[in-house]
XYZ file of C-alpha atoms in Angstrom:
127
model
C 62.318 159.731 232.115
C 65.894 160.936 232.010
C 65.701 164.680 231.470
C 69.453 165.177 231.089
C 69.782 162.355 228.555
C 66.881 163.725 226.498
C 68.374 167.209 226.590
C 71.795 165.998 225.445
C 70.245 163.918 222.645
C 68.249 166.915 221.424
C 71.394 169.030 221.517
C 73.343 166.391 219.564
C 70.647 166.341 216.879
C 70.761 170.122 216.695
C 74.552 169.993 216.379
C 74.289 167.493 213.506
C 71.881 169.797 211.698
C 74.287 172.698 212.218
C 77.133 170.564 210.888
C 75.143 169.749 207.744
C 74.344 173.434 207.309
C 78.026 174.349 207.596
C 78.944 171.702 205.024
C 76.369 173.060 202.600
C 77.787 176.557 203.089
C 81.334 175.335 202.467
C 82.614 176.027 205.990
C 84.118 172.602 206.632
C 87.106 174.128 208.422
C 84.874 175.177 211.341
C 83.193 171.796 211.840
C 85.967 170.319 214.020
C 86.007 173.372 216.275
C 82.226 173.343 216.670
C 82.188 169.598 217.403
C 84.788 170.113 220.141
C 82.745 172.949 221.662
C 79.593 170.821 221.529
C 81.281 167.934 223.346
C 82.566 170.298 226.050
C 79.087 171.766 226.470
C 77.479 168.329 226.793
C 80.113 167.259 229.339
C 79.570 170.452 231.340
C 75.812 169.939 231.252
C 76.172 166.397 232.559
C 78.512 167.559 235.325
C 76.246 170.416 236.405
C 72.999 168.410 236.235
C 72.507 168.406 240.045
C 72.900 172.185 240.157
C 70.421 172.533 237.330
C 67.861 170.441 239.201
C 68.312 172.482 242.384
C 67.910 175.786 240.544
C 64.786 174.496 238.762
C 63.282 173.384 242.079
C 63.945 176.779 243.693
C 62.346 178.583 240.757
C 59.331 176.260 240.830
C 58.814 176.942 244.551
C 58.709 180.686 243.899
C 56.269 180.224 241.013
C 54.014 177.975 243.098
C 53.955 180.498 245.946
C 53.331 183.355 243.516
C 50.308 181.471 242.137
C 48.957 180.049 245.417
C 49.125 183.127 247.659
C 46.298 185.006 245.861
C 44.174 181.846 245.862
C 44.702 181.344 249.598
C 43.845 185.010 250.249
C 40.521 184.569 248.412
C 39.584 181.821 250.859
C 40.070 184.296 253.687
C 43.235 182.792 255.095
C 45.683 185.390 256.305
C 49.056 185.110 254.573
C 52.208 186.639 255.997
C 53.726 189.049 253.470
C 57.289 188.494 252.438
C 59.831 190.707 254.118
C 62.020 193.187 252.326
C 64.920 191.825 250.322
C 67.348 193.992 252.275
C 66.381 192.110 255.446
C 67.193 188.724 253.933
C 69.988 186.972 255.789
C 71.483 183.694 254.664
C 73.168 181.309 257.097
C 76.845 182.009 257.666
C 77.588 178.332 257.074
C 76.962 178.906 253.348
C 79.968 181.227 253.282
C 82.119 178.536 254.895
C 80.882 175.889 252.438
C 81.714 178.203 249.542
C 85.161 178.947 250.968
C 85.887 175.231 251.447
C 84.712 174.446 247.906
C 86.909 177.190 246.421
C 89.980 176.091 248.420
C 89.523 172.435 247.435
C 89.054 173.449 243.804
C 92.153 175.644 243.754
C 94.516 173.593 245.899
C 93.152 170.089 245.421
C 92.855 170.044 241.626
C 90.324 167.176 241.551
C 90.601 165.084 238.402
C 87.859 165.679 235.878
C 85.233 162.959 235.896
C 85.706 161.993 239.545
C 83.037 162.258 242.220
C 84.978 164.990 244.032
C 85.188 167.064 240.835
C 81.416 166.824 240.360
C 80.688 167.730 243.991
C 83.062 170.699 244.059
C 81.908 172.037 240.687
C 78.249 171.852 241.696
C 78.956 173.385 245.109
C 80.733 176.348 243.531
C 77.899 176.959 241.064
C 75.113 176.608 243.630
C 76.768 178.672 246.350
């Protein structure tokens, strides 16, 4: 099951329906612009697919913990409460990774469609 492929196909079908609706309304001058925007959106979605998967996995972990903690407490197992958000400290290496990704993106100008472009784009969005 290719989630990204299914999502892009569903979006393409939706775009075709929108195109037909615009034609029926007599707005044929906007169809080319909308098609260009749709292609850019699909390309961006395919490039950022790894970031999307990471964000979905992080959200699912929080949901699973939110559901499981009350169940575990009912069984009498002591669960450590989460600390305050103000006490949260991320590793300093994340700052360096972000800085490196920004510098490579600005100074390196990786060509669109290359592996480096995909890695840098995803790193910037995740960090």
